[in-house]
Amino acid sequence: MLHRRPLALLGATLLAVAGCGDGAVQMPPPSPDAATTRLCEGLRLPEKVNGLSRRDTEPDSPLTAAWGSPAIALRCGVPRPAALTPASQLQTINGVDWFGQPADRPVTWTAVARQAYVEVTVPAKYAPPGDVLIEFGEAITATIPKKPEGQI
């Protein structure tokens, strides 16, 4: 059984993990299968997130994106999080279920229960993370279909 609770109840302190500075954000692109790559390449991401402009990523990949400094970092087509189980606590924001890691102070959020996993790293500077994650909901729901009911 999946457990969902509002993000506002999280109350966790986040750690900053994304790079600082104005150059390209160093970010290893994932290596998904061809079907997942097609879904991710169709993801229409905003030019601004949380009022922050988009930045280049290095190496350049259609599967990665970043905004601001420290960078809010997105990778599409990542593997299923190892800690994700049917009993995991999920945060539902605008129809997208997010799994936060580490559990006690989430920094990395993965959109789950979709045919491609989308990972977003939200530095503590941008707390609460829901203000950032909400901006990806429309792109994810429009592009990446849900998995069958009950699958995460």
PDB file of C-alpha atoms in Angstrom, residues 5-67:
ATOM      1  CA  ARG A   5       1.143  12.774   2.876  1.00  0.00           C
ATOM      2  CA  PRO A   6       1.129  16.443   1.981  1.00  0.00           C
ATOM      3  CA  LEU A   7       4.572  17.904   1.337  1.00  0.00           C
ATOM      4  CA  ALA A   8       3.877  20.714   3.785  1.00  0.00           C
ATOM      5  CA  LEU A   9       3.982  18.151   6.625  1.00  0.00           C
ATOM      6  CA  LEU A  10       7.479  17.083   5.757  1.00  0.00           C
ATOM      7  CA  GLY A  11       9.215  19.795   7.766  1.00  0.00           C
ATOM      8  CA  ALA A  12      12.650  18.419   6.865  1.00  0.00           C
ATOM      9  CA  THR A  13      15.814  20.419   6.447  1.00  0.00           C
ATOM     10  CA  LEU A  14      17.313  19.888   3.005  1.00  0.00           C
ATOM     11  CA  LEU A  15      20.977  19.742   2.112  1.00  0.00           C
ATOM     12  CA  ALA A  16      22.439  21.628  -0.822  1.00  0.00           C
ATOM     13  CA  VAL A  17      23.898  19.117  -3.263  1.00  0.00           C
ATOM     14  CA  ALA A  18      23.850  20.773  -6.675  1.00  0.00           C
ATOM     15  CA  GLY A  19      26.813  22.753  -7.954  1.00  0.00           C
ATOM     16  CA  CYS A  20      27.259  26.477  -7.492  1.00  0.00           C
ATOM     17  CA  GLY A  21      28.526  29.013 -10.011  1.00  0.00           C
ATOM     18  CA  ASP A  22      27.454  30.229 -13.404  1.00  0.00           C
ATOM     19  CA  GLY A  23      29.147  27.680 -15.705  1.00  0.00           C
ATOM     20  CA  ALA A  24      27.647  24.443 -16.926  1.00  0.00           C
ATOM     21  CA  VAL A  25      26.349  22.127 -14.215  1.00  0.00           C
ATOM     22  CA  GLN A  26      28.297  18.854 -14.144  1.00  0.00           C
ATOM     23  CA  MET A  27      25.693  16.116 -14.240  1.00  0.00           C
ATOM     24  CA  PRO A  28      26.015  12.527 -15.457  1.00  0.00           C
ATOM     25  CA  PRO A  29      23.161  11.720 -17.836  1.00  0.00           C
ATOM     26  CA  PRO A  30      21.241   8.513 -17.175  1.00  0.00           C
ATOM     27  CA  SER A  31      21.323   5.612 -19.653  1.00  0.00           C
ATOM     28  CA  PRO A  32      17.705   4.475 -20.045  1.00  0.00           C
ATOM     29  CA  ASP A  33      16.335   2.077 -22.650  1.00  0.00           C
ATOM     30  CA  ALA A  34      15.125   3.423 -26.021  1.00  0.00           C
ATOM     31  CA  ALA A  35      11.439   3.708 -25.007  1.00  0.00           C
ATOM     32  CA  THR A  36      12.276   5.657 -21.846  1.00  0.00           C
ATOM     33  CA  THR A  37      14.698   7.880 -23.771  1.00  0.00           C
ATOM     34  CA  ARG A  38      11.894   8.788 -26.212  1.00  0.00           C
ATOM     35  CA  LEU A  39       9.582   9.727 -23.338  1.00  0.00           C
ATOM     36  CA  CYS A  40      12.273  11.861 -21.706  1.00  0.00           C
ATOM     37  CA  GLU A  41      13.193  13.588 -24.951  1.00  0.00           C
ATOM     38  CA  GLY A  42       9.547  14.645 -25.252  1.00  0.00           C
ATOM     39  CA  LEU A  43       9.531  16.286 -21.815  1.00  0.00           C
ATOM     40  CA  ARG A  44       8.956  20.029 -22.377  1.00  0.00           C
ATOM     41  CA  LEU A  45      10.700  21.685 -19.469  1.00  0.00           C
ATOM     42  CA  PRO A  46      10.211  25.323 -18.478  1.00  0.00           C
ATOM     43  CA  GLU A  47      12.848  27.972 -19.214  1.00  0.00           C
ATOM     44  CA  LYS A  48      12.463  29.210 -15.635  1.00  0.00           C
ATOM     45  CA  VAL A  49      11.867  27.236 -12.451  1.00  0.00           C
ATOM     46  CA  ASN A  50      11.172  29.025  -9.182  1.00  0.00           C
ATOM     47  CA  GLY A  51      12.025  32.235 -11.061  1.00  0.00           C
ATOM     48  CA  LEU A  52      15.495  30.891 -11.947  1.00  0.00           C
ATOM     49  CA  SER A  53      16.864  30.748 -15.495  1.00  0.00           C
ATOM     50  CA  ARG A  54      17.846  27.524 -17.172  1.00  0.00           C
ATOM     51  CA  ARG A  55      21.565  26.615 -17.257  1.00  0.00           C
ATOM     52  CA  ASP A  56      23.649  24.366 -19.473  1.00  0.00           C
ATOM     53  CA  THR A  57      24.589  20.888 -18.279  1.00  0.00           C
ATOM     54  CA  GLU A  58      27.861  19.085 -18.955  1.00  0.00           C
ATOM     55  CA  PRO A  59      27.950  16.760 -20.715  1.00  0.00           C
ATOM     56  CA  ASP A  60      25.136  18.173 -22.832  1.00  0.00           C
ATOM     57  CA  SER A  61      22.191  15.734 -22.853  1.00  0.00           C
ATOM     58  CA  PRO A  62      18.454  15.924 -23.602  1.00  0.00           C
ATOM     59  CA  LEU A  63      17.997  13.852 -20.415  1.00  0.00           C
ATOM     60  CA  THR A  64      19.351  16.531 -18.049  1.00  0.00           C
ATOM     61  CA  ALA A  65      18.482  20.126 -17.177  1.00  0.00           C
ATOM     62  CA  ALA A  66      19.389  22.682 -14.503  1.00  0.00           C
ATOM     63  CA  TRP A  67      18.191  26.048 -13.214  1.00  0.00           C
TER      64      TRP A  67
END
